[in-house]
Amino acid sequence: MPSSLHRLVLTFALLLSWPVGALAATPGAAEAATPHSRPADNFGRLQSRAQTCQNNLADAPATACTSVLFEQPSQGLLNIRFLSPGQGGAASAQLNFVGVLAPASTPMACDQGRCRLMGPLTTTVSSMSERSFNDRGLATGLPKAWPAEGRCSVEQRQVRCSAKAPSQESWSAVAEF
């Protein structure tokens, strides 16, 4: 085996084994891994089918959406994604409001990546993104993203979001469950 290929294989093998060794060397990792003392999750997702849903992509006319995906990558952060239908049930567009929970808001309760809303909440939107897909569910290009200012609120059976970019693009979405 050539020397450079051998080094590459060895480096790759070390990278693959590193997380396992790092976890085993972490104090308390063995205790946290036992089913009786499993720590509470603070991340996960919840997808809800909407009875009514409308959103707009960067100042375009409002279009129908079918569901809302709430993603909590860590406690205190919340992404609210509005999913629009495509052919054959594949999503054709996604409008994503990325935000930080307001101080009085309760984060979602998550267990093994599955979450549930714990009450009304508000986020301060910090950025927006849009993604589009073809009828086979493949991305039609790179996602578009903007820094933005806005707000999302989730109350009872409704979610409302609005945001505006410094370059004046604006977005809004509302869904009822």
PDB file of C-alpha atoms in Angstrom:
ATOM      1  CA  MET A   1       0.000   0.000   0.000  1.00  0.00           C
ATOM      2  CA  PRO A   2       1.479   3.408  -0.906  1.00  0.00           C
ATOM      3  CA  SER A   3       2.542   5.551   2.041  1.00  0.00           C
ATOM      4  CA  SER A   4       0.087   8.450   1.446  1.00  0.00           C
ATOM      5  CA  LEU A   5      -2.849   6.050   1.005  1.00  0.00           C
ATOM      6  CA  HIS A   6      -1.825   4.195   4.173  1.00  0.00           C
ATOM      7  CA  ARG A   7      -1.758   7.490   6.147  1.00  0.00           C
ATOM      8  CA  LEU A   8      -5.164   8.438   4.759  1.00  0.00           C
ATOM      9  CA  VAL A   9      -6.702   5.083   5.776  1.00  0.00           C
ATOM     10  CA  LEU A  10      -5.128   5.306   9.241  1.00  0.00           C
ATOM     11  CA  THR A  11      -6.359   8.896   9.727  1.00  0.00           C
ATOM     12  CA  PHE A  12      -9.879   7.920   8.635  1.00  0.00           C
ATOM     13  CA  ALA A  13      -9.886   4.937  11.020  1.00  0.00           C
ATOM     14  CA  LEU A  14      -8.770   7.160  13.908  1.00  0.00           C
ATOM     15  CA  LEU A  15     -11.476   9.715  13.138  1.00  0.00           C
ATOM     16  CA  LEU A  16     -14.137   7.008  13.113  1.00  0.00           C
ATOM     17  CA  SER A  17     -12.994   5.591  16.449  1.00  0.00           C
ATOM     18  CA  TRP A  18     -12.486   8.955  18.186  1.00  0.00           C
ATOM     19  CA  PRO A  19     -16.083   9.722  19.306  1.00  0.00           C
ATOM     20  CA  VAL A  20     -16.460   6.289  20.920  1.00  0.00           C
ATOM     21  CA  GLY A  21     -13.218   6.656  22.842  1.00  0.00           C
ATOM     22  CA  ALA A  22     -14.021  10.235  23.818  1.00  0.00           C
ATOM     23  CA  LEU A  23     -17.424   9.213  25.142  1.00  0.00           C
ATOM     24  CA  ALA A  24     -15.973   6.357  27.173  1.00  0.00           C
ATOM     25  CA  ALA A  25     -13.341   8.675  28.664  1.00  0.00           C
ATOM     26  CA  THR A  26     -15.890  11.310  29.691  1.00  0.00           C
ATOM     27  CA  PRO A  27     -16.555  11.242  33.446  1.00  0.00           C
ATOM     28  CA  GLY A  28     -20.107  10.135  34.132  1.00  0.00           C
ATOM     29  CA  ALA A  29     -20.679   8.869  30.587  1.00  0.00           C
ATOM     30  CA  ALA A  30     -21.293   5.308  31.741  1.00  0.00           C
ATOM     31  CA  GLU A  31     -23.841   6.477  34.301  1.00  0.00           C
ATOM     32  CA  ALA A  32     -25.622   8.710  31.769  1.00  0.00           C
ATOM     33  CA  ALA A  33     -25.886   5.840  29.309  1.00  0.00           C
ATOM     34  CA  THR A  34     -27.777   3.573  31.679  1.00  0.00           C
ATOM     35  CA  PRO A  35     -31.543   3.468  31.077  1.00  0.00           C
ATOM     36  CA  HIS A  36     -32.358   4.239  34.728  1.00  0.00           C
ATOM     37  CA  SER A  37     -30.486   7.537  34.816  1.00  0.00           C
ATOM     38  CA  ARG A  38     -31.016   8.777  31.264  1.00  0.00           C
ATOM     39  CA  PRO A  39     -30.741  12.585  31.114  1.00  0.00           C
ATOM     40  CA  ALA A  40     -33.673  14.596  29.765  1.00  0.00           C
ATOM     41  CA  ASP A  41     -33.404  15.488  26.079  1.00  0.00           C
ATOM     42  CA  ASN A  42     -33.424  19.140  25.168  1.00  0.00           C
ATOM     43  CA  PHE A  43     -33.530  18.654  21.396  1.00  0.00           C
ATOM     44  CA  GLY A  44     -35.842  17.085  18.836  1.00  0.00           C
ATOM     45  CA  ARG A  45     -38.743  17.834  16.543  1.00  0.00           C
ATOM     46  CA  LEU A  46     -42.506  17.903  16.268  1.00  0.00           C
ATOM     47  CA  GLN A  47     -44.374  17.935  12.970  1.00  0.00           C
ATOM     48  CA  SER A  48     -48.044  18.913  12.958  1.00  0.00           C
ATOM     49  CA  ARG A  49     -50.451  18.696  10.060  1.00  0.00           C
ATOM     50  CA  ALA A  50     -52.290  21.990   9.659  1.00  0.00           C
ATOM     51  CA  GLN A  51     -56.030  22.417   9.130  1.00  0.00           C
ATOM     52  CA  THR A  52     -55.313  25.766   7.478  1.00  0.00           C
ATOM     53  CA  CYS A  53     -51.900  27.099   6.522  1.00  0.00           C
ATOM     54  CA  GLN A  54     -50.560  29.930   4.359  1.00  0.00           C
ATOM     55  CA  ASN A  55     -47.094  31.340   3.827  1.00  0.00           C
ATOM     56  CA  ASN A  56     -45.180  33.503   1.407  1.00  0.00           C
ATOM     57  CA  LEU A  57     -41.664  33.147   0.059  1.00  0.00           C
ATOM     58  CA  ALA A  58     -39.763  36.485  -0.066  1.00  0.00           C
ATOM     59  CA  ASP A  59     -42.643  38.821  -0.902  1.00  0.00           C
ATOM     60  CA  ALA A  60     -44.348  36.354  -3.266  1.00  0.00           C
ATOM     61  CA  PRO A  61     -48.126  35.948  -3.046  1.00  0.00           C
ATOM     62  CA  ALA A  62     -49.380  33.694  -0.239  1.00  0.00           C
ATOM     63  CA  THR A  63     -49.475  29.982  -1.002  1.00  0.00           C
ATOM     64  CA  ALA A  64     -50.935  27.019   0.844  1.00  0.00           C
ATOM     65  CA  CYS A  65     -48.837  24.919   3.187  1.00  0.00           C
ATOM     66  CA  THR A  66     -49.808  21.587   4.713  1.00  0.00           C
ATOM     67  CA  SER A  67     -47.789  21.185   7.895  1.00  0.00           C
ATOM     68  CA  VAL A  68     -45.447  22.863  10.319  1.00  0.00           C
ATOM     69  CA  LEU A  69     -42.228  21.343  11.630  1.00  0.00           C
ATOM     70  CA  PHE A  70     -40.918  22.593  14.976  1.00  0.00           C
ATOM     71  CA  GLU A  71     -37.220  21.784  15.470  1.00  0.00           C
ATOM     72  CA  GLN A  72     -35.443  22.416  18.752  1.00  0.00           C
ATOM     73  CA  PRO A  73     -31.698  21.942  18.103  1.00  0.00           C
ATOM     74  CA  SER A  74     -31.000  22.867  21.744  1.00  0.00           C
ATOM     75  CA  GLN A  75     -32.957  24.320  24.611  1.00  0.00           C
ATOM     76  CA  GLY A  76     -33.662  27.996  23.929  1.00  0.00           C
ATOM     77  CA  LEU A  77     -33.480  27.755  20.121  1.00  0.00           C
ATOM     78  CA  LEU A  78     -36.450  26.953  17.901  1.00  0.00           C
ATOM     79  CA  ASN A  79     -36.778  26.602  14.125  1.00  0.00           C
ATOM     80  CA  ILE A  80     -40.314  26.777  12.749  1.00  0.00           C
ATOM     81  CA  ARG A  81     -40.580  25.393   9.225  1.00  0.00           C
ATOM     82  CA  PHE A  82     -43.712  25.702   7.060  1.00  0.00           C
ATOM     83  CA  LEU A  83     -43.938  22.904   4.468  1.00  0.00           C
ATOM     84  CA  SER A  84     -45.775  23.423   1.168  1.00  0.00           C
ATOM     85  CA  PRO A  85     -47.087  20.508  -0.907  1.00  0.00           C
ATOM     86  CA  GLY A  86     -45.681  19.280  -4.173  1.00  0.00           C
ATOM     87  CA  GLN A  87     -46.691  16.525  -6.553  1.00  0.00           C
ATOM     88  CA  GLY A  88     -47.033  13.088  -5.030  1.00  0.00           C
ATOM     89  CA  GLY A  89     -46.922  14.456  -1.480  1.00  0.00           C
ATOM     90  CA  ALA A  90     -43.287  15.616  -1.696  1.00  0.00           C
ATOM     91  CA  ALA A  91     -42.538  19.015  -0.213  1.00  0.00           C
ATOM     92  CA  SER A  92     -42.045  21.630  -2.932  1.00  0.00           C
ATOM     93  CA  ALA A  93     -41.083  24.518  -0.669  1.00  0.00           C
ATOM     94  CA  GLN A  94     -39.978  25.095   2.899  1.00  0.00           C
ATOM     95  CA  LEU A  95     -39.995  28.424   4.689  1.00  0.00           C
ATOM     96  CA  ASN A  96     -37.880  28.349   7.858  1.00  0.00           C
ATOM     97  CA  PHE A  97     -37.994  30.917  10.677  1.00  0.00           C
ATOM     98  CA  VAL A  98     -34.952  30.520  12.968  1.00  0.00           C
ATOM     99  CA  GLY A  99     -35.333  32.046  16.396  1.00  0.00           C
ATOM    100  CA  VAL A 100     -34.469  32.267  20.058  1.00  0.00           C
ATOM    101  CA  LEU A 101     -37.142  31.637  22.678  1.00  0.00           C
ATOM    102  CA  ALA A 102     -38.359  34.701  24.558  1.00  0.00           C
ATOM    103  CA  PRO A 103     -37.468  34.616  28.292  1.00  0.00           C
ATOM    104  CA  ALA A 104     -41.023  33.781  29.446  1.00  0.00           C
ATOM    105  CA  SER A 105     -41.451  30.943  26.893  1.00  0.00           C
ATOM    106  CA  THR A 106     -41.162  27.281  27.831  1.00  0.00           C
ATOM    107  CA  PRO A 107     -39.054  25.107  25.495  1.00  0.00           C
ATOM    108  CA  MET A 108     -40.587  21.995  23.989  1.00  0.00           C
ATOM    109  CA  ALA A 109     -40.371  18.830  26.090  1.00  0.00           C
ATOM    110  CA  CYS A 110     -38.409  16.220  24.128  1.00  0.00           C
ATOM    111  CA  ASP A 111     -37.762  12.518  24.641  1.00  0.00           C
ATOM    112  CA  GLN A 112     -35.522  10.608  22.218  1.00  0.00           C
ATOM    113  CA  GLY A 113     -35.905  13.317  19.572  1.00  0.00           C
ATOM    114  CA  ARG A 114     -39.718  13.479  19.753  1.00  0.00           C
ATOM    115  CA  CYS A 115     -41.079  16.684  21.218  1.00  0.00           C
ATOM    116  CA  ARG A 116     -44.314  18.231  22.383  1.00  0.00           C
ATOM    117  CA  LEU A 117     -45.246  21.851  22.962  1.00  0.00           C
ATOM    118  CA  MET A 118     -45.578  22.754  26.634  1.00  0.00           C
ATOM    119  CA  GLY A 119     -47.604  25.927  26.257  1.00  0.00           C
ATOM    120  CA  PRO A 120     -47.621  29.260  24.508  1.00  0.00           C
ATOM    121  CA  LEU A 121     -44.250  30.465  23.302  1.00  0.00           C
ATOM    122  CA  THR A 122     -42.673  33.328  21.423  1.00  0.00           C
ATOM    123  CA  THR A 123     -39.422  33.458  19.479  1.00  0.00           C
ATOM    124  CA  THR A 124     -37.345  36.355  18.260  1.00  0.00           C
ATOM    125  CA  VAL A 125     -36.482  35.554  14.643  1.00  0.00           C
ATOM    126  CA  SER A 126     -32.811  35.989  13.738  1.00  0.00           C
ATOM    127  CA  SER A 127     -32.721  34.494  10.238  1.00  0.00           C
ATOM    128  CA  MET A 128     -34.840  33.100   7.432  1.00  0.00           C
ATOM    129  CA  SER A 129     -34.316  30.443   4.831  1.00  0.00           C
ATOM    130  CA  GLU A 130     -36.186  29.044   1.846  1.00  0.00           C
ATOM    131  CA  ARG A 131     -35.696  25.744   0.072  1.00  0.00           C
ATOM    132  CA  SER A 132     -37.468  24.390  -3.003  1.00  0.00           C
ATOM    133  CA  PHE A 133     -37.803  20.847  -4.314  1.00  0.00           C
ATOM    134  CA  ASN A 134     -38.861  19.243  -7.581  1.00  0.00           C
ATOM    135  CA  ASP A 135     -41.632  16.636  -7.944  1.00  0.00           C
ATOM    136  CA  ARG A 136     -39.171  13.866  -6.987  1.00  0.00           C
ATOM    137  CA  GLY A 137     -38.284  15.623  -3.727  1.00  0.00           C
ATOM    138  CA  LEU A 138     -34.804  16.684  -4.874  1.00  0.00           C
ATOM    139  CA  ALA A 139     -33.539  20.179  -4.073  1.00  0.00           C
ATOM    140  CA  THR A 140     -33.823  22.513  -7.048  1.00  0.00           C
ATOM    141  CA  GLY A 141     -30.879  24.621  -5.902  1.00  0.00           C
ATOM    142  CA  LEU A 142     -29.039  25.846  -2.868  1.00  0.00           C
ATOM    143  CA  PRO A 143     -31.118  27.124   0.051  1.00  0.00           C
ATOM    144  CA  LYS A 144     -31.593  30.883   0.195  1.00  0.00           C
ATOM    145  CA  ALA A 145     -30.916  32.472   3.590  1.00  0.00           C
ATOM    146  CA  TRP A 146     -31.097  35.966   5.042  1.00  0.00           C
ATOM    147  CA  PRO A 147     -30.456  37.622   8.396  1.00  0.00           C
ATOM    148  CA  ALA A 148     -33.854  38.858   9.514  1.00  0.00           C
ATOM    149  CA  GLU A 149     -35.766  40.408  12.360  1.00  0.00           C
ATOM    150  CA  GLY A 150     -39.187  39.229  13.327  1.00  0.00           C
ATOM    151  CA  ARG A 151     -41.307  37.198  15.661  1.00  0.00           C
ATOM    152  CA  CYS A 152     -43.111  33.868  15.867  1.00  0.00           C
ATOM    153  CA  SER A 153     -45.815  33.058  18.369  1.00  0.00           C
ATOM    154  CA  VAL A 154     -47.421  29.724  19.151  1.00  0.00           C
ATOM    155  CA  GLU A 155     -50.674  29.908  21.098  1.00  0.00           C
ATOM    156  CA  GLN A 156     -53.225  27.187  21.647  1.00  0.00           C
ATOM    157  CA  ARG A 157     -53.759  25.692  18.189  1.00  0.00           C
ATOM    158  CA  GLN A 158     -52.123  28.402  16.053  1.00  0.00           C
ATOM    159  CA  VAL A 159     -48.644  29.517  14.967  1.00  0.00           C
ATOM    160  CA  ARG A 160     -47.899  32.935  13.430  1.00  0.00           C
ATOM    161  CA  CYS A 161     -44.560  34.138  12.101  1.00  0.00           C
ATOM    162  CA  SER A 162     -43.369  37.263  10.342  1.00  0.00           C
ATOM    163  CA  ALA A 163     -39.910  38.591   9.555  1.00  0.00           C
ATOM    164  CA  LYS A 164     -38.116  41.176   7.457  1.00  0.00           C
ATOM    165  CA  ALA A 165     -34.551  41.204   6.108  1.00  0.00           C
ATOM    166  CA  PRO A 166     -32.327  44.321   6.066  1.00  0.00           C
ATOM    167  CA  SER A 167     -32.578  44.112   2.244  1.00  0.00           C
ATOM    168  CA  GLN A 168     -36.391  44.562   2.662  1.00  0.00           C
ATOM    169  CA  GLU A 169     -37.567  41.021   1.765  1.00  0.00           C
ATOM    170  CA  SER A 170     -40.415  40.045   4.051  1.00  0.00           C
ATOM    171  CA  TRP A 171     -42.091  36.777   4.977  1.00  0.00           C
ATOM    172  CA  SER A 172     -45.182  35.742   6.877  1.00  0.00           C
ATOM    173  CA  ALA A 173     -46.874  32.465   7.693  1.00  0.00           C
ATOM    174  CA  VAL A 174     -49.818  31.322   9.751  1.00  0.00           C
ATOM    175  CA  ALA A 175     -51.166  27.854  10.489  1.00  0.00           C
ATOM    176  CA  GLU A 176     -54.025  26.489  12.571  1.00  0.00           C
ATOM    177  CA  PHE A 177     -54.125  22.925  13.878  1.00  0.00           C
TER     178      PHE A 177
END
